[in-house]
PDB file of C-alpha atoms in Angstrom:
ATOM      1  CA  UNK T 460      16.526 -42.846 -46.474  1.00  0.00           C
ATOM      2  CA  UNK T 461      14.537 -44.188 -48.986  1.00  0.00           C
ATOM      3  CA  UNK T 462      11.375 -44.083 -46.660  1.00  0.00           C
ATOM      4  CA  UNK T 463      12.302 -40.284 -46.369  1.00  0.00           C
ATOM      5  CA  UNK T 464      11.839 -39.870 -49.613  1.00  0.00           C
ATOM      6  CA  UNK T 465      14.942 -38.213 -50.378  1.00  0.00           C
ATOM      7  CA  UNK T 466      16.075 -40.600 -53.327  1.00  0.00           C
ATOM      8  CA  UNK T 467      12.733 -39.559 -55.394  1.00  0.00           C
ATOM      9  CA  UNK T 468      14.354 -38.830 -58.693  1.00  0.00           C
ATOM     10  CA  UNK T 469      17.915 -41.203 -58.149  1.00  0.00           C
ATOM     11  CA  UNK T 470      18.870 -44.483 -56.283  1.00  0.00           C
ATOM     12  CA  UNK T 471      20.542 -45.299 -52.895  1.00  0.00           C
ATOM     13  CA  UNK T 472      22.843 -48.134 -52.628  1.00  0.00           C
ATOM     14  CA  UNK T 473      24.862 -49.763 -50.101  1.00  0.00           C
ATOM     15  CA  UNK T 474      28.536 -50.526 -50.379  1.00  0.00           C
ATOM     16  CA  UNK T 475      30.690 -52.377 -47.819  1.00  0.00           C
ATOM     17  CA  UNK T 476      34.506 -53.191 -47.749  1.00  0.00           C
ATOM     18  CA  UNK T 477      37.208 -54.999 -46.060  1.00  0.00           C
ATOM     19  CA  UNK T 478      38.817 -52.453 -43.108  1.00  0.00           C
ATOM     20  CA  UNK T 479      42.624 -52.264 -43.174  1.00  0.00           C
ATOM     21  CA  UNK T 480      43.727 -54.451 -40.016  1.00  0.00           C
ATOM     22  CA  UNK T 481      47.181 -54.956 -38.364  1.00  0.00           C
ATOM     23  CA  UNK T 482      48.158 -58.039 -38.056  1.00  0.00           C
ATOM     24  CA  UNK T 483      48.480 -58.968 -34.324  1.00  0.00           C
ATOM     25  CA  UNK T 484      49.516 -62.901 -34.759  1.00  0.00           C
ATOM     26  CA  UNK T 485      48.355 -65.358 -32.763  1.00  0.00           C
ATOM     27  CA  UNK T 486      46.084 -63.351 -31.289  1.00  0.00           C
ATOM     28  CA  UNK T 487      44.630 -62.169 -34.094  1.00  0.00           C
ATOM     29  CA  UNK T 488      40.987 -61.979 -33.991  1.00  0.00           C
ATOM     30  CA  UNK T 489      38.767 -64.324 -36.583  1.00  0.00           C
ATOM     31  CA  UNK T 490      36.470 -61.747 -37.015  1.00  0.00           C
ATOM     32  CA  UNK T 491      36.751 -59.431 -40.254  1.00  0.00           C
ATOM     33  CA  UNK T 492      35.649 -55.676 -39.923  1.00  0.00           C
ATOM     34  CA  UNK T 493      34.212 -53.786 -43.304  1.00  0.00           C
ATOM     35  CA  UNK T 494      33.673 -49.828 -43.759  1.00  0.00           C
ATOM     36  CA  UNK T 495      29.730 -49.637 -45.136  1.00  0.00           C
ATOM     37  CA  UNK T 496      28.874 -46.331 -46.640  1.00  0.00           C
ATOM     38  CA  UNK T 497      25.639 -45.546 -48.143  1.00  0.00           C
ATOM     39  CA  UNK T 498      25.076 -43.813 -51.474  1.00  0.00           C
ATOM     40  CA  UNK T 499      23.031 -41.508 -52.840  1.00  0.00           C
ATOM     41  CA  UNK T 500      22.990 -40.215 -56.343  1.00  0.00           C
ATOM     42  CA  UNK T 501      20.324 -38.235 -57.521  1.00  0.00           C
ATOM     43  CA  UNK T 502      20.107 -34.406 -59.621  1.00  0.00           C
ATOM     44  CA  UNK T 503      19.929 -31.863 -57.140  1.00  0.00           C
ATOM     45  CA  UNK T 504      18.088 -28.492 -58.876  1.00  0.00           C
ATOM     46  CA  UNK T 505      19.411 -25.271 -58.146  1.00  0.00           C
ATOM     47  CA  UNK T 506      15.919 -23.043 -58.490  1.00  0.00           C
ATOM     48  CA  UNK T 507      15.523 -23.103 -54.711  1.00  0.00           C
ATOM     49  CA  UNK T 508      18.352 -20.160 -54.781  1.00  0.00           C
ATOM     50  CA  UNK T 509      16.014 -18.469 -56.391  1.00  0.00           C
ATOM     51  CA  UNK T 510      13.545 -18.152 -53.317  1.00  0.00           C
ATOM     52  CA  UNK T 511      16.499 -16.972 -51.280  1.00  0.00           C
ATOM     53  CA  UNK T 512      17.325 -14.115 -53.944  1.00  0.00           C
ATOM     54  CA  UNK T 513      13.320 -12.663 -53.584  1.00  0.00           C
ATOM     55  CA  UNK T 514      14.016 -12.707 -49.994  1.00  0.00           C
ATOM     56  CA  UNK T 515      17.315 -10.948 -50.567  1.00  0.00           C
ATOM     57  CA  UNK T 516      15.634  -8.244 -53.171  1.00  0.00           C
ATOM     58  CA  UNK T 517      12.498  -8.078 -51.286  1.00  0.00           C
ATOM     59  CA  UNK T 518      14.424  -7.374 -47.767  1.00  0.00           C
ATOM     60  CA  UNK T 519      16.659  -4.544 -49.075  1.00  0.00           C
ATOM     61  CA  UNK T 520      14.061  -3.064 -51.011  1.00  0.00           C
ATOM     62  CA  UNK T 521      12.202  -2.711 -47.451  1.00  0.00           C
ATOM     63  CA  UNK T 522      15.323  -0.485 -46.299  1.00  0.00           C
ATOM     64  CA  UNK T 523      15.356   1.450 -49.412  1.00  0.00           C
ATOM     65  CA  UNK T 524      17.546  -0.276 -51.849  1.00  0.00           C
ATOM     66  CA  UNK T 525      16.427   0.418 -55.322  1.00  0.00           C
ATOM     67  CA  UNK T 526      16.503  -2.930 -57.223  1.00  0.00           C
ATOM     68  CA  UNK T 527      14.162  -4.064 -59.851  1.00  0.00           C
ATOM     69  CA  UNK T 528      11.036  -6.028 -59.861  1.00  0.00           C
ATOM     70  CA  UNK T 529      11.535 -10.016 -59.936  1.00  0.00           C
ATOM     71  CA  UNK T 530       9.049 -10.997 -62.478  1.00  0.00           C
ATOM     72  CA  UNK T 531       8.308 -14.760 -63.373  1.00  0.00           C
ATOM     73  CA  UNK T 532       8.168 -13.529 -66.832  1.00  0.00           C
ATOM     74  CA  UNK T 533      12.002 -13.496 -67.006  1.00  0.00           C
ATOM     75  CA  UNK T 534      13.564 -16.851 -67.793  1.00  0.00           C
ATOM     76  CA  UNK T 535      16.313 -16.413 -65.693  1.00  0.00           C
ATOM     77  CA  UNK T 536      13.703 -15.706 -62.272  1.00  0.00           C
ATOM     78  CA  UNK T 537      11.074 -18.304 -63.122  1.00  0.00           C
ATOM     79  CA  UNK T 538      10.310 -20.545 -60.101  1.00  0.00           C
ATOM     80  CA  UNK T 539       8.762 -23.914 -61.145  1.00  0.00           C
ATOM     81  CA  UNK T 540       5.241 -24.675 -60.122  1.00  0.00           C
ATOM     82  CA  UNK T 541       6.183 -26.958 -57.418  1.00  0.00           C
ATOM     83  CA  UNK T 542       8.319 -24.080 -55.631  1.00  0.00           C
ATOM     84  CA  UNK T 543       5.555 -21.393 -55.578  1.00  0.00           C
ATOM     85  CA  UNK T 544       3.483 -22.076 -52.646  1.00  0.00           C
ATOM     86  CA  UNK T 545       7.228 -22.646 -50.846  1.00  0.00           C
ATOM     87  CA  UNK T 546       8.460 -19.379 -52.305  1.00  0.00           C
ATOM     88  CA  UNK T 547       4.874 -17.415 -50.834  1.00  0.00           C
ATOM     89  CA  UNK T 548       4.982 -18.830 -47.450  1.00  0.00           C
ATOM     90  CA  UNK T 549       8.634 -17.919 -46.883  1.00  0.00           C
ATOM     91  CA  UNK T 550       8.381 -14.726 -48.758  1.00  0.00           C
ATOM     92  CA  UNK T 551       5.050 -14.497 -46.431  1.00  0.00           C
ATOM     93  CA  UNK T 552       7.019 -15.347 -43.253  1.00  0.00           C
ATOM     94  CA  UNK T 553      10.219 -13.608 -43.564  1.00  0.00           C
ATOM     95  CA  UNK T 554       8.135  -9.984 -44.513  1.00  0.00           C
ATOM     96  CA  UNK T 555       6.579  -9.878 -41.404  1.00  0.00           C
ATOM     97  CA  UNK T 556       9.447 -11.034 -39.288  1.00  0.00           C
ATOM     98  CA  UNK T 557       8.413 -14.427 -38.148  1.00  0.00           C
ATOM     99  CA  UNK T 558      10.486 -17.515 -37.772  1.00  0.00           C
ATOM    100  CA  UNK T 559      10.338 -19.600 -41.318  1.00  0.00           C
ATOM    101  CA  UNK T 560       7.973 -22.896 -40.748  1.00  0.00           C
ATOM    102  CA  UNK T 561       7.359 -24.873 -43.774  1.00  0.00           C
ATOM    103  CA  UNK T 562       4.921 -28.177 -43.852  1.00  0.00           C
ATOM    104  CA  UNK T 563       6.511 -31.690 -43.850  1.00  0.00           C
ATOM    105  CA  UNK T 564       4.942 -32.159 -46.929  1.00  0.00           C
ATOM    106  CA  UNK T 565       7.468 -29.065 -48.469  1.00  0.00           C
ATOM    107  CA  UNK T 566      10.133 -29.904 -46.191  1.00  0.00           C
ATOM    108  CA  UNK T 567      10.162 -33.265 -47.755  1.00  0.00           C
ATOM    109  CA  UNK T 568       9.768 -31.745 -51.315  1.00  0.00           C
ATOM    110  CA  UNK T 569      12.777 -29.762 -50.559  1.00  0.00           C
ATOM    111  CA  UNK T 570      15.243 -32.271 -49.429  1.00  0.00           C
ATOM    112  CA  UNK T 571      14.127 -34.662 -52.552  1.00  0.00           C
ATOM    113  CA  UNK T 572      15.310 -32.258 -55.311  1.00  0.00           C
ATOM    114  CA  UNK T 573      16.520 -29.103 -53.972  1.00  0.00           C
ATOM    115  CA  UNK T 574      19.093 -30.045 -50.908  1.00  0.00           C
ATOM    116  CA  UNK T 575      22.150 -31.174 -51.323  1.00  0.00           C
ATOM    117  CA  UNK T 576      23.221 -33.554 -49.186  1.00  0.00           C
ATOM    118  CA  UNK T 577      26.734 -34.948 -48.118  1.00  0.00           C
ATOM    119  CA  UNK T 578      28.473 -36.865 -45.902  1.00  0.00           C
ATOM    120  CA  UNK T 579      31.700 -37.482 -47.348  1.00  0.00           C
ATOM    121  CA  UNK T 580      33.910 -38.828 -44.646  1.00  0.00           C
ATOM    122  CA  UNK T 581      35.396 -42.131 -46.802  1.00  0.00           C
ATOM    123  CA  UNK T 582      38.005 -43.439 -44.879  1.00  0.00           C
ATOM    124  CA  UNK T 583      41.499 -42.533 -45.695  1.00  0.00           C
ATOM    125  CA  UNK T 584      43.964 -45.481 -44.353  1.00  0.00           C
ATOM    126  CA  UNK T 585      42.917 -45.860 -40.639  1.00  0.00           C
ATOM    127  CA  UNK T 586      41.808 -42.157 -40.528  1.00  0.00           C
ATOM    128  CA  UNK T 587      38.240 -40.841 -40.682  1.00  0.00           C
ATOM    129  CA  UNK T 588      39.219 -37.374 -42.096  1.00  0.00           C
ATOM    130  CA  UNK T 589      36.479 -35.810 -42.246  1.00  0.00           C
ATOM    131  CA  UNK T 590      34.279 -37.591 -39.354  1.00  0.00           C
ATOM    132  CA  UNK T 591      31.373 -35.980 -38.210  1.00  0.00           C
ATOM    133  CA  UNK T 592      32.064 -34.043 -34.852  1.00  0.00           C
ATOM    134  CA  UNK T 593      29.973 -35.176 -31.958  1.00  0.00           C
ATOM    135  CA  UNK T 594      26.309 -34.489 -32.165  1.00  0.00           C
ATOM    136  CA  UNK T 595      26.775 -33.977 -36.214  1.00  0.00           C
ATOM    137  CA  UNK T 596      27.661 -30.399 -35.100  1.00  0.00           C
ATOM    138  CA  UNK T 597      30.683 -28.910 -37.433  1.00  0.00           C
ATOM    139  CA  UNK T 598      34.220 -28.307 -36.071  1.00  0.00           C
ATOM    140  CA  UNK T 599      34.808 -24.153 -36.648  1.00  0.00           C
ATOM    141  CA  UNK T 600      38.222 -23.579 -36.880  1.00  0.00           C
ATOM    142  CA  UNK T 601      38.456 -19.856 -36.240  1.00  0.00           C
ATOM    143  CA  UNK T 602      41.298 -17.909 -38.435  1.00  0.00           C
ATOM    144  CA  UNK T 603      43.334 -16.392 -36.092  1.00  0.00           C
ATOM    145  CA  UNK T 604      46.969 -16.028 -36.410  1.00  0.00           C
ATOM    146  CA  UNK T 605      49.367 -17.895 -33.933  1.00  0.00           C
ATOM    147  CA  UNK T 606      50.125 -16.696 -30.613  1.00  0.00           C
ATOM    148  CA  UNK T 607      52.532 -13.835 -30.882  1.00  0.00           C
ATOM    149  CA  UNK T 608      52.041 -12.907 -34.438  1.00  0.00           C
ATOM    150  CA  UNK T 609      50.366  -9.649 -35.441  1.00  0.00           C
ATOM    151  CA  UNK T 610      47.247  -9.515 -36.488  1.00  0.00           C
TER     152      UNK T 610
END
């Protein structure tokens, strides 16, 4: 992590801990086992939603939608310097309907200070509540009612 980059403006740390064990008696094993977790603090800054909104504004007003003009005059739309070329290319990109490539040199800029990033799966007890599924791919739990219920 830290050779990613990622911790640019905060620290990473590593914490360990004794796991919970059952006692098994004599047979107990000699060896302890410890939950390690790493962490990563760091201010995440929210102006990269502001890309996504020209995209928005700038795809609707393609199909008509009358919205205003997003000017970096107005505080509230202003993309910092850093962000521009990022903001161009996707705007660039997404306008003529091709898949969204950035360089490694933005993607990097991006997860430093504008992604957040989690992986909060702390154990609980002996549980892992919130364990990554296999291949870090999430678990979708589709809302359906039960079998036999209306809909």
């Amino acid at each position: 992590m830290r050779e990613s980059g990622v911790a640019r403006d905060g620290y990473i740390a590593v914490k360990a801990w004794p796991a919970a064990t059952n006692p098994r008696g004599k047979a107990a094993s000699a060896m302890e086992h410890y939950w390690i977790t790493v962490l990563l603090e760091r201010p995440v800054h929210g102006e990269l939603s502001l890309i996504a909104l020209r995209v928005m504004r700038d795809l609707c007003v393609r199909h008509g939608v009358p919205f205003d003009v997003i000017t970096d005059t107005d505080k509230r739309f202003k993309l910092p310097g850093e962000l521009m070329p990022i903001a161009e290319r996707i705007l660039q990109q997404v306008m003529t309907d091709r898949l969204v490539r950035l360089e490694p040199a933005q993607e990097a800029l991006l997860r430093a200070r504008y992604i957040h990033m989690s992986a909060h799966w702390t154990p609980e007890g002996p549980f892992l509540l919130r364990k990554p599924a296999p291949a870090n791919r999430r678990n979708v739990h589709h809302n359906s009612p039960q079998e036999g219920y209306p809909e």
